[in-house]
Every structure is written in structure tokens, then in C-alpha cells.
GROMACS .gro file of C-alpha atoms in nm:
model
  259
    1MET     CA    1  10.095  12.310   8.714
    2ALA     CA    2  10.057  12.576   8.981
    3TYR     CA    3   9.790  12.834   9.042
    4VAL     CA    4   9.655  13.070   9.307
    5HIS     CA    5   9.286  13.127   9.376
    6VAL     CA    6   9.178  13.404   9.615
    7GLU     CA    7   8.819  13.394   9.737
    8GLN     CA    8   8.649  13.677   9.931
    9ALA     CA    9   8.964  13.767  10.122
   10VAL     CA   10   8.893  13.994  10.421
   11LYS     CA   11   9.165  14.132  10.648
   12SER     CA   12   9.167  14.399  10.919
   13PHE     CA   13   9.441  14.541  11.140
   14PRO     CA   14   9.389  14.695  11.487
   15ARG     CA   15   9.434  15.070  11.530
   16GLU     CA   16   9.585  15.233  11.836
   17ASP     CA   17   9.239  15.352  11.948
   18GLY     CA   18   9.113  14.994  11.963
   19THR     CA   19   8.909  15.002  11.642
   20ASP     CA   20   8.983  14.790  11.336
   21MET     CA   21   9.107  14.918  11.000
   22LEU     CA   22   8.961  14.713  10.716
   23VAL     CA   23   9.231  14.661  10.453
   24LEU     CA   24   9.093  14.385  10.230
   25GLY     CA   25   8.720  14.411  10.183
   26GLY     CA   26   8.640  14.085  10.003
   27VAL     CA   27   8.900  14.026   9.732
   28SER     CA   28   8.857  13.747   9.475
   29PHE     CA   29   9.064  13.660   9.166
   30ASP     CA   30   9.268  13.387   9.000
   31ALA     CA   31   9.637  13.435   8.924
   32LYS     CA   32   9.751  13.339   8.576
   33GLU     CA   33   9.913  12.999   8.558
   34ARG     CA   34  10.262  13.001   8.403
   35GLY     CA   35  10.257  13.379   8.382
   36ILE     CA   36  10.297  13.698   8.584
   37THR     CA   37   9.992  13.841   8.758
   38CYS     CA   38  10.036  14.206   8.858
   39LEU     CA   39   9.845  14.337   9.160
   40LEU     CA   40   9.800  14.705   9.069
   41GLY     CA   41   9.642  14.973   9.282
   42PRO     CA   42   9.696  15.284   9.494
   43SER     CA   43   9.956  15.277   9.771
   44GLY     CA   44   9.822  15.140  10.098
   45CYS     CA   45   9.532  14.949   9.945
   46GLY     CA   46   9.639  14.607  10.076
   47LYS     CA   47   9.834  14.456   9.787
   48SER     CA   48  10.138  14.366   9.997
   49THR     CA   49   9.912  14.241  10.276
   50LEU     CA   50   9.752  13.998  10.032
   51LEU     CA   51  10.092  13.886   9.908
   52ASN     CA   52  10.189  13.811  10.269
   53VAL     CA   53   9.869  13.612  10.310
   54ILE     CA   54   9.960  13.406  10.004
   55ALA     CA   55  10.308  13.358  10.155
   56ARG     CA   56  10.148  13.236  10.480
   57LEU     CA   57  10.295  13.530  10.673
   58GLU     CA   58   9.949  13.671  10.754
   59ARG     CA   59   9.611  13.512  10.816
   60LEU     CA   60   9.279  13.625  10.675
   61ASP     CA   61   8.983  13.715  10.893
   62GLN     CA   62   8.745  13.573  10.634
   63GLY     CA   63   8.773  13.402  10.297
   64TYR     CA   64   9.058  13.185  10.182
   65VAL     CA   65   9.358  13.154   9.952
   66GLU     CA   66   9.405  12.829   9.762
   67ILE     CA   67   9.751  12.747   9.630
   68VAL     CA   68   9.756  12.434   9.422
   69SER     CA   69  10.057  12.259   9.273
   70ASN     CA   70  10.049  11.921   9.107
   71HIS     CA   71  10.386  11.781   9.006
   72GLY     CA   72  10.259  11.472   8.835
   73GLU     CA   73  10.329  11.279   9.153
   74SER     CA   74  10.072  11.082   9.345
   75GLY     CA   75   9.865  11.353   9.512
   76THR     CA   76   9.947  11.718   9.564
   77ARG     CA   77  10.226  11.829   9.796
   78LEU     CA   78  10.254  12.160   9.980
   79PRO     CA   79  10.355  12.422   9.721
   80GLN     CA   80  10.692  12.593   9.748
   81LEU     CA   81  10.698  12.973   9.746
   82GLY     CA   82  10.983  13.206   9.650
   83TYR     CA   83  10.972  13.567   9.771
   84VAL     CA   84  11.154  13.872   9.630
   85PHE     CA   85  11.128  14.170   9.865
   86GLN     CA   86  11.156  14.546   9.810
   87ASP     CA   87  11.495  14.527   9.981
   88PRO     CA   88  11.718  14.229   9.890
   89ARG     CA   89  11.746  14.122  10.258
   90LEU     CA   90  12.073  13.941  10.195
   91LEU     CA   91  12.308  13.810  10.462
   92ASN     CA   92  12.595  14.054  10.408
   93TRP     CA   93  12.847  13.842  10.600
   94LYS     CA   94  12.790  13.554  10.356
   95ARG     CA   95  12.907  13.535   9.997
   96VAL     CA   96  12.656  13.542   9.711
   97GLU     CA   97  12.657  13.165   9.669
   98GLU     CA   98  12.624  13.119  10.045
   99ASN     CA   99  12.307  13.329  10.041
  100LEU     CA  100  12.163  13.086   9.789
  101ILE     CA  101  12.284  12.789   9.993
  102PHE     CA  102  12.101  12.935  10.294
  103ALA     CA  103  11.774  12.910  10.094
  104LEU     CA  104  11.857  12.563   9.960
  105ARG     CA  105  11.935  12.430  10.306
  106GLY     CA  106  11.619  12.586  10.447
  107MET     CA  107  11.407  12.405  10.188
  108ASP     CA  108  11.590  12.073  10.242
  109VAL     CA  109  11.718  12.059   9.885
  110PRO     CA  110  11.966  11.768   9.860
  111ARG     CA  111  12.327  11.888   9.882
  112ARG     CA  112  12.418  11.709   9.558
  113GLN     CA  113  12.192  11.955   9.371
  114TRP     CA  114  12.334  12.273   9.522
  115ASP     CA  115  12.618  12.348   9.282
  116GLU     CA  116  12.412  12.284   8.969
  117ARG     CA  117  12.128  12.503   9.092
  118ILE     CA  118  12.360  12.785   9.199
  119HIS     CA  119  12.529  12.774   8.859
  120THR     CA  120  12.193  12.773   8.677
  121TYR     CA  121  12.018  13.054   8.862
  122LEU     CA  122  12.314  13.287   8.910
  123GLY     CA  123  12.369  13.238   8.538
  124LEU     CA  124  12.009  13.334   8.465
  125VAL     CA  125  12.042  13.664   8.652
  126GLY     CA  126  12.388  13.733   8.504
  127LEU     CA  127  12.591  13.705   8.824
  128LEU     CA  128  12.774  13.374   8.792
  129GLU     CA  129  13.115  13.543   8.802
  130PHE     CA  130  13.019  13.712   9.132
  131ARG     CA  131  12.929  13.395   9.322
  132LYS     CA  132  13.225  13.437   9.562
  133GLN     CA  133  13.164  13.808   9.623
  134TYR     CA  134  13.007  13.961   9.934
  135PRO     CA  135  12.678  14.152   9.883
  136LEU     CA  136  12.815  14.479  10.025
  137TYR     CA  137  13.054  14.500   9.731
  138LEU     CA  138  12.771  14.476   9.476
  139SER     CA  139  12.553  14.754   9.334
  140GLY     CA  140  12.189  14.786   9.438
  141GLY     CA  141  12.071  14.630   9.113
  142MET     CA  142  12.311  14.339   9.149
  143ARG     CA  143  12.196  14.276   9.507
  144GLN     CA  144  11.837  14.265   9.387
  145ARG     CA  145  11.941  14.013   9.121
  146VAL     CA  146  12.089  13.798   9.398
  147GLY     CA  147  11.754  13.825   9.575
  148LEU     CA  148  11.580  13.704   9.260
  149ALA     CA  149  11.825  13.416   9.220
  150ARG     CA  150  11.775  13.317   9.585
  151ALA     CA  151  11.399  13.303   9.529
  152LEU     CA  152  11.434  13.099   9.211
  153VAL     CA  153  11.705  12.858   9.328
  154ILE     CA  154  11.452  12.661   9.534
  155GLU     CA  155  11.253  12.619   9.209
  156PRO     CA  156  10.930  12.753   9.358
  157ASP     CA  157  10.583  12.671   9.235
  158ILE     CA  158  10.483  13.033   9.295
  159LEU     CA  159  10.716  13.334   9.280
  160LEU     CA  160  10.605  13.635   9.488
  161MET     CA  161  10.754  13.979   9.418
  162ASP     CA  162  10.677  14.283   9.633
  163GLU     CA  163  10.776  14.596   9.436
  164PRO     CA  164  11.129  14.460   9.376
  165TYR     CA  165  11.231  14.747   9.145
  166SER     CA  166  11.092  15.041   9.345
  167LYS     CA  167  11.423  15.138   9.507
  168LEU     CA  168  11.635  15.115   9.194
  169ASP     CA  169  11.723  15.392   8.952
  170GLN     CA  170  11.521  15.409   8.633
  171LEU     CA  171  11.774  15.249   8.398
  172THR     CA  172  11.862  14.966   8.639
  173ALA     CA  173  11.495  14.896   8.708
  174ARG     CA  174  11.412  14.887   8.337
  175LYS     CA  175  11.686  14.634   8.263
  176LEU     CA  176  11.591  14.417   8.560
  177ARG     CA  177  11.225  14.417   8.452
  178GLU     CA  178  11.328  14.302   8.104
  179ASP     CA  179  11.543  14.024   8.246
  180THR     CA  180  11.280  13.912   8.500
  181LEU     CA  181  11.014  13.895   8.228
  182GLU     CA  182  11.245  13.687   8.008
  183ILE     CA  183  11.341  13.454   8.296
  184CYS     CA  184  10.980  13.395   8.402
  185ALA     CA  185  10.877  13.326   8.042
  186ARG     CA  186  11.167  13.083   7.996
  187LEU     CA  187  11.088  12.898   8.320
  188GLN     CA  188  10.710  12.919   8.264
  189GLN     CA  189  10.699  13.053   8.617
  190THR     CA  190  10.372  13.134   8.790
  191ALA     CA  191  10.437  13.467   8.962
  192LEU     CA  192  10.257  13.750   9.142
  193LEU     CA  193  10.402  14.101   9.135
  194VAL     CA  194  10.282  14.385   9.358
  195THR     CA  195  10.312  14.732   9.206
  196HIS     CA  196  10.154  15.077   9.202
  197ASP     CA  197  10.349  15.165   8.887
  198VAL     CA  198  10.114  15.153   8.586
  199GLU     CA  199  10.390  15.121   8.327
  200GLU     CA  200  10.544  14.835   8.525
  201ALA     CA  201  10.210  14.655   8.540
  202ALA     CA  202  10.150  14.702   8.167
  203TYR     CA  203  10.498  14.575   8.085
  204MET     CA  204  10.530  14.291   8.336
  205GLY     CA  205  10.175  14.163   8.374
  206ASP     CA  206  10.033  13.878   8.169
  207ARG     CA  207   9.727  13.938   8.386
  208ILE     CA  208   9.658  14.266   8.568
  209VAL     CA  209   9.437  14.275   8.877
  210ILE     CA  210   9.327  14.632   8.957
  211PHE     CA  211   9.261  14.706   9.325
  212SER     CA  212   9.044  14.985   9.456
  213ALA     CA  213   9.162  15.212   9.736
  214ARG     CA  214   9.137  15.075  10.091
  215PRO     CA  215   8.935  14.879  10.187
  216ALA     CA  216   9.034  14.698   9.873
  217HIS     CA  217   8.809  14.517   9.634
  218ILE     CA  218   8.882  14.410   9.278
  219VAL     CA  219   8.775  14.667   9.022
  220GLU     CA  220   8.883  14.477   8.713
  221VAL     CA  221   9.088  14.178   8.600
  222LEU     CA  222   9.227  14.197   8.249
  223ASP     CA  223   9.467  13.988   8.047
  224ASN     CA  224   9.742  14.177   7.870
  225PRO     CA  225   9.664  14.200   7.496
  226PHE     CA  226  10.038  14.198   7.426
  227SER     CA  227  10.255  13.890   7.466
  228PRO     CA  228  10.587  13.941   7.651
  229LEU     CA  229  10.774  13.964   7.319
  230GLU     CA  230  10.536  14.234   7.192
  231ARG     CA  231  10.572  14.470   7.490
  232ASP     CA  232  10.777  14.749   7.338
  233LEU     CA  233  10.773  15.055   7.565
  234ASP     CA  234  10.814  15.280   7.260
  235ASP     CA  235  10.540  15.118   7.049
  236VAL     CA  236  10.237  15.342   6.988
  237ARG     CA  237   9.988  15.061   7.054
  238PHE     CA  238  10.154  14.969   7.381
  239ILE     CA  239  10.167  15.333   7.489
  240GLN     CA  240   9.793  15.359   7.426
  241PHE     CA  241   9.728  15.048   7.637
  242LYS     CA  242   9.939  15.198   7.916
  243LYS     CA  243   9.743  15.525   7.898
  244GLN     CA  244   9.412  15.340   7.926
  245LEU     CA  245   9.540  15.151   8.228
  246LEU     CA  246   9.663  15.472   8.389
  247GLN     CA  247   9.323  15.635   8.339
  248ARG     CA  248   9.154  15.346   8.519
  249VAL     CA  249   9.381  15.391   8.821
  250LEU     CA  250   9.345  15.771   8.821
  251ASN     CA  251   8.967  15.731   8.821
  252LEU     CA  252   8.998  15.515   9.133
  253VAL     CA  253   9.199  15.783   9.310
  254LYS     CA  254   8.948  16.050   9.207
  255GLU     CA  255   8.654  15.842   9.330
  256LYS     CA  256   8.827  15.795   9.666
  257GLU     CA  257   8.890  16.170   9.702
  258GLU     CA  258   8.527  16.254   9.618
  259ALA     CA  259   8.382  15.990   9.853
   0.00000   0.00000   0.00000
């Protein structure tokens, strides 16, 4: 069991003139356990900032983030987090499997488990035959798959994804979304995905958290009426759901412009 609870999260950043820019204006929501929660909102509204707070890379000014993981052991240990970035951020002088070993070593995973985990997670992303290859010889989509495998190989309690498909071409991104959705469903992975792409949120999100423009607050939290297996991009009902979601986001943009 793993879940994320965000309570009245407030975060500001200093401007060059000495004033503060309020980014998160009191954000509260629960991420879906054993599912993908999409953080959807206009660019620059603080979604990635919140993801970095959850990853312990930033600190809140007010409020808190609770990350709970109970492994059936005595007590609750510190949860493990996997992070997939916009750019793969691979070590290009190390082979694919060595990039995964770098993560395994960093999380103190016993060496006896390394080969099995590398085999499992490179297999899941379809790159097992490329384990000895260097990242520079892979396509952009393949490098992002290595990034996903590196995040999963530590078997995280929470998987964080910050617009991982935004720099890929349309066909590559579509296939990688399909595969990520299938992998997360198979692993029953609790995950948070940052996006400003409405179709991506409708397709990927088991729960969709809609952010307002900066300073961000939560406009709406809705659970996807379609299960992962029912999300057909060409289905009329799904297209209608996507249109309704798009209209919500467009209304936010309009309200910001009129304010």
C-alpha cells in the first residue's frame, strides 16, 4: 500500500526585485492508490514544483505532503520514489544496464538482485536486447524507455513522471503512453504524472487533478469514468469525455485572462 496526501501546500519563489512569486496557493488532494494521478493545468501553474516537493527536492513554505507506504513489515519505512524526467538524463558513457545499476547501487539494492531486476524491467519496456548498448546509439523514445526502466528497477512505492512524453514525436509518445499505462496497471503502481496535455490526462489518468493558473489551487478532482482497458482514443464516448475535460481547462485560461 502506498499513497500521497497533499494538504494546503503553499510555495513561493523569490523574484529578482526582492518580492516573492506565489506558485502554490494552498493545494490539497489525495493521489490514487495503485493508479496514475494526473496533475493537469496550464503551463507554469506549479505542477512540476509540487512534484519536486513530493520528491523531497523542494520544501514547502506552508502545509505538508504525506507519503505513506506500508509493506506489511513492522512499522512503516521511508517510501522509495522513482522519478522519470522530461529528458532521460542518462549517463551516456555507461551502457543501458549500467544506468540501471547506478540506480540500484544508489538505493542499496543487494547485488544478488541486480541481474533479475535488470532483466525484468528492461523486458517490461521492451529493451532487453539493448542492455549492452550506449544511450547515444538509441532513439529518443528508447532513451525515455531506459529512463522509465531506471525509475522502476528500484521498485518504488511512488512513481513520479514529469511530462515524460513532451519531447517525443506524436507516434512515439502515443506508443510509450500505451506501454506505460499497461506497465503501471500490471505492477499496480501508484504514480503521479504532470501534464498540460488534456488528451494525455484523459488517457493516462485514473484520477485527474485540475490545477488553476498560478498561484495554483485545485479546481476539481475527478476519477476517470473509463478503466485503462476502456480508454480508446477513437471511441465516441472517450472523445466526449476528453472534450469536456478540455473545456474545463480552457475556462481556466479564459478566467485568468479576464482577471
